[in-house]
C-alpha atoms as a PDB file:
ATOM      1  CA  UNK A   1       8.487  -6.956   4.130  1.00  0.00           C
ATOM      2  CA  UNK A   2       7.886  -3.852   6.178  1.00  0.00           C
ATOM      3  CA  UNK A   3      10.964  -4.175   8.112  1.00  0.00           C
ATOM      4  CA  UNK A   4      13.011  -4.835   4.878  1.00  0.00           C
ATOM      5  CA  UNK A   5      11.280  -1.597   3.520  1.00  0.00           C
ATOM      6  CA  UNK A   6      12.392   0.513   6.524  1.00  0.00           C
ATOM      7  CA  UNK A   7      16.138  -0.899   6.061  1.00  0.00           C
ATOM      8  CA  UNK A   8      16.024   0.347   2.593  1.00  0.00           C
ATOM      9  CA  UNK A   9      14.627   3.859   3.572  1.00  0.00           C
ATOM     10  CA  UNK A  10      17.303   4.214   6.301  1.00  0.00           C
ATOM     11  CA  UNK A  11      19.935   3.253   3.863  1.00  0.00           C
ATOM     12  CA  UNK A  12      18.897   5.827   1.763  1.00  0.00           C
ATOM     13  CA  UNK A  13      18.781   8.597   4.230  1.00  0.00           C
ATOM     14  CA  UNK A  14      22.128   7.599   5.453  1.00  0.00           C
ATOM     15  CA  UNK A  15      23.583   7.485   1.827  1.00  0.00           C
ATOM     16  CA  UNK A  16      22.104  10.896   0.938  1.00  0.00           C
ATOM     17  CA  UNK A  17      24.144  12.491   3.712  1.00  0.00           C
ATOM     18  CA  UNK A  18      27.397  11.195   2.116  1.00  0.00           C
ATOM     19  CA  UNK A  19      26.248  11.027  -1.500  1.00  0.00           C
ATOM     20  CA  UNK A  20      27.289  14.907  -2.235  1.00  0.00           C
ATOM     21  CA  UNK A  21      31.002  14.033  -1.053  1.00  0.00           C
ATOM     22  CA  UNK A  22      31.252  10.691  -2.866  1.00  0.00           C
ATOM     23  CA  UNK A  23      30.682   9.484  -6.413  1.00  0.00           C
ATOM     24  CA  UNK A  24      30.346   5.743  -5.482  1.00  0.00           C
ATOM     25  CA  UNK A  25      27.882   6.692  -2.733  1.00  0.00           C
ATOM     26  CA  UNK A  26      25.878   8.921  -4.996  1.00  0.00           C
ATOM     27  CA  UNK A  27      25.845   5.800  -7.570  1.00  0.00           C
ATOM     28  CA  UNK A  28      24.780   3.166  -4.808  1.00  0.00           C
ATOM     29  CA  UNK A  29      22.189   5.560  -3.524  1.00  0.00           C
ATOM     30  CA  UNK A  30      20.530   5.383  -7.112  1.00  0.00           C
ATOM     31  CA  UNK A  31      20.897   1.476  -7.233  1.00  0.00           C
ATOM     32  CA  UNK A  32      18.986   1.358  -3.441  1.00  0.00           C
ATOM     33  CA  UNK A  33      16.471   3.926  -4.801  1.00  0.00           C
ATOM     34  CA  UNK A  34      15.858   1.815  -7.824  1.00  0.00           C
ATOM     35  CA  UNK A  35      15.490  -1.729  -5.393  1.00  0.00           C
ATOM     36  CA  UNK A  36      13.328   0.316  -3.505  1.00  0.00           C
ATOM     37  CA  UNK A  37      10.843   1.089  -6.521  1.00  0.00           C
ATOM     38  CA  UNK A  38      10.847  -2.461  -7.665  1.00  0.00           C
ATOM     39  CA  UNK A  39      10.297  -3.749  -4.207  1.00  0.00           C
ATOM     40  CA  UNK A  40       7.257  -1.581  -3.701  1.00  0.00           C
ATOM     41  CA  UNK A  41       6.077  -2.042  -7.241  1.00  0.00           C
ATOM     42  CA  UNK A  42       5.994  -5.812  -6.891  1.00  0.00           C
ATOM     43  CA  UNK A  43       5.455  -6.168  -3.229  1.00  0.00           C
ATOM     44  CA  UNK A  44       2.361  -8.573  -3.638  1.00  0.00           C
ATOM     45  CA  UNK A  45       4.038 -10.840  -6.045  1.00  0.00           C
ATOM     46  CA  UNK A  46       7.152 -11.573  -3.479  1.00  0.00           C
ATOM     47  CA  UNK A  47       6.444 -14.572  -1.325  1.00  0.00           C
ATOM     48  CA  UNK A  48       6.707 -14.665   2.525  1.00  0.00           C
ATOM     49  CA  UNK A  49       9.405 -17.333   2.542  1.00  0.00           C
ATOM     50  CA  UNK A  50       9.308 -17.707   6.410  1.00  0.00           C
ATOM     51  CA  UNK A  51       5.468 -17.933   6.411  1.00  0.00           C
ATOM     52  CA  UNK A  52       5.690 -20.414   3.752  1.00  0.00           C
ATOM     53  CA  UNK A  53       8.181 -22.434   5.628  1.00  0.00           C
ATOM     54  CA  UNK A  54       6.285 -22.407   8.572  1.00  0.00           C
ATOM     55  CA  UNK A  55       3.221 -23.948   6.839  1.00  0.00           C
ATOM     56  CA  UNK A  56       5.073 -26.661   4.603  1.00  0.00           C
ATOM     57  CA  UNK A  57       4.586 -25.002   1.459  1.00  0.00           C
ATOM     58  CA  UNK A  58       7.536 -24.960  -1.299  1.00  0.00           C
ATOM     59  CA  UNK A  59       9.840 -22.201  -0.985  1.00  0.00           C
ATOM     60  CA  UNK A  60      11.895 -23.042  -4.074  1.00  0.00           C
ATOM     61  CA  UNK A  61      10.810 -23.825  -7.586  1.00  0.00           C
ATOM     62  CA  UNK A  62      14.837 -24.187  -8.554  1.00  0.00           C
ATOM     63  CA  UNK A  63      14.333 -28.160  -9.307  1.00  0.00           C
ATOM     64  CA  UNK A  64      11.240 -27.151 -11.646  1.00  0.00           C
ATOM     65  CA  UNK A  65      13.331 -24.735 -13.414  1.00  0.00           C
ATOM     66  CA  UNK A  66      16.191 -26.715 -13.807  1.00  0.00           C
ATOM     67  CA  UNK A  67      14.198 -29.582 -15.297  1.00  0.00           C
ATOM     68  CA  UNK A  68      12.729 -27.051 -17.932  1.00  0.00           C
ATOM     69  CA  UNK A  69      16.143 -25.694 -18.484  1.00  0.00           C
ATOM     70  CA  UNK A  70      17.305 -29.097 -19.349  1.00  0.00           C
ATOM     71  CA  UNK A  71      14.313 -30.426 -21.450  1.00  0.00           C
ATOM     72  CA  UNK A  72      14.376 -27.053 -23.313  1.00  0.00           C
ATOM     73  CA  UNK A  73      18.212 -27.130 -24.049  1.00  0.00           C
ATOM     74  CA  UNK A  74      17.684 -30.654 -25.373  1.00  0.00           C
ATOM     75  CA  UNK A  75      14.873 -29.900 -27.828  1.00  0.00           C
ATOM     76  CA  UNK A  76      16.954 -27.023 -29.072  1.00  0.00           C
ATOM     77  CA  UNK A  77      20.195 -28.715 -30.030  1.00  0.00           C
ATOM     78  CA  UNK A  78      20.634 -29.470 -33.917  1.00  0.00           C
ATOM     79  CA  UNK A  79      21.154 -32.982 -33.540  1.00  0.00           C
ATOM     80  CA  UNK A  80      17.691 -33.760 -31.989  1.00  0.00           C
ATOM     81  CA  UNK A  81      15.212 -35.060 -34.447  1.00  0.00           C
ATOM     82  CA  UNK A  82      12.286 -32.898 -32.927  1.00  0.00           C
ATOM     83  CA  UNK A  83      14.089 -29.552 -32.733  1.00  0.00           C
ATOM     84  CA  UNK A  84      12.330 -26.766 -31.595  1.00  0.00           C
ATOM     85  CA  UNK A  85      13.016 -23.103 -33.070  1.00  0.00           C
ATOM     86  CA  UNK A  86      13.411 -20.266 -30.772  1.00  0.00           C
ATOM     87  CA  UNK A  87      10.213 -19.125 -32.012  1.00  0.00           C
ATOM     88  CA  UNK A  88       8.631 -22.177 -31.374  1.00  0.00           C
ATOM     89  CA  UNK A  89       9.650 -22.690 -28.041  1.00  0.00           C
ATOM     90  CA  UNK A  90       8.833 -18.913 -27.099  1.00  0.00           C
ATOM     91  CA  UNK A  91       5.162 -19.903 -28.506  1.00  0.00           C
ATOM     92  CA  UNK A  92       5.019 -22.893 -26.830  1.00  0.00           C
ATOM     93  CA  UNK A  93       5.841 -21.486 -23.551  1.00  0.00           C
ATOM     94  CA  UNK A  94       3.301 -18.810 -23.975  1.00  0.00           C
ATOM     95  CA  UNK A  95       0.314 -21.189 -24.472  1.00  0.00           C
ATOM     96  CA  UNK A  96       1.596 -23.691 -21.444  1.00  0.00           C
ATOM     97  CA  UNK A  97       1.940 -20.453 -19.305  1.00  0.00           C
ATOM     98  CA  UNK A  98      -1.667 -19.511 -20.144  1.00  0.00           C
ATOM     99  CA  UNK A  99      -2.961 -22.941 -19.985  1.00  0.00           C
ATOM    100  CA  UNK A 100      -2.011 -22.596 -16.025  1.00  0.00           C
ATOM    101  CA  UNK A 101      -2.880 -19.510 -15.459  1.00  0.00           C
ATOM    102  CA  UNK A 102      -6.462 -20.721 -16.357  1.00  0.00           C
ATOM    103  CA  UNK A 103      -6.845 -18.277 -19.228  1.00  0.00           C
ATOM    104  CA  UNK A 104      -6.187 -20.293 -22.263  1.00  0.00           C
ATOM    105  CA  UNK A 105      -9.559 -21.017 -22.842  1.00  0.00           C
ATOM    106  CA  UNK A 106     -11.073 -17.564 -22.462  1.00  0.00           C
ATOM    107  CA  UNK A 107      -8.536 -16.638 -24.942  1.00  0.00           C
ATOM    108  CA  UNK A 108      -9.867 -19.193 -27.375  1.00  0.00           C
ATOM    109  CA  UNK A 109     -13.288 -18.246 -26.794  1.00  0.00           C
ATOM    110  CA  UNK A 110     -12.729 -14.561 -27.395  1.00  0.00           C
ATOM    111  CA  UNK A 111     -10.848 -15.726 -30.765  1.00  0.00           C
ATOM    112  CA  UNK A 112     -13.696 -18.228 -31.571  1.00  0.00           C
ATOM    113  CA  UNK A 113     -16.964 -17.212 -30.086  1.00  0.00           C
ATOM    114  CA  UNK A 114     -18.768 -20.196 -31.283  1.00  0.00           C
ATOM    115  CA  UNK A 115     -17.063 -21.927 -28.749  1.00  0.00           C
ATOM    116  CA  UNK A 116     -18.774 -20.264 -25.786  1.00  0.00           C
ATOM    117  CA  UNK A 117     -22.342 -21.105 -27.845  1.00  0.00           C
ATOM    118  CA  UNK A 118     -21.366 -24.582 -28.030  1.00  0.00           C
ATOM    119  CA  UNK A 119     -20.704 -24.938 -24.366  1.00  0.00           C
ATOM    120  CA  UNK A 120     -24.017 -23.466 -23.744  1.00  0.00           C
ATOM    121  CA  UNK A 121     -25.700 -25.889 -25.855  1.00  0.00           C
ATOM    122  CA  UNK A 122     -24.191 -28.737 -24.009  1.00  0.00           C
ATOM    123  CA  UNK A 123     -24.751 -27.217 -20.724  1.00  0.00           C
ATOM    124  CA  UNK A 124     -28.437 -26.985 -21.946  1.00  0.00           C
ATOM    125  CA  UNK A 125     -28.424 -30.923 -22.976  1.00  0.00           C
ATOM    126  CA  UNK A 126     -26.973 -31.696 -19.885  1.00  0.00           C
ATOM    127  CA  UNK A 127     -29.827 -30.312 -17.724  1.00  0.00           C
ATOM    128  CA  UNK A 128     -32.640 -31.411 -19.890  1.00  0.00           C
ATOM    129  CA  UNK A 129     -31.251 -35.052 -19.655  1.00  0.00           C
ATOM    130  CA  UNK A 130     -31.371 -34.867 -15.650  1.00  0.00           C
END
């Protein structure tokens, strides 16, 4: 990542020297600057694909995204008996994302505090039974 950010900075310097003479260089400089800011702001979320490859980790989610796109597309066509609306699909994906992120239960407990009390009661029962 460090080397990539260095190259972007070098490119910005080069473009700054010619931007005053060229409108297209000025536009490119603006785009490179915005790209630099985006990379810096999202650096912690950008995986090191080389490192992942060397450790045998997945480096692409394209097959998963393709499967999801096919499934959602199939559910949203009008001929489908159990058709999804755009709003319904959006809400379903929000729930699924929260479940995968491990925060869905916390949100339910926040909405329904009695769930936490019930969990505590069950934990007490298990401790007393042991």
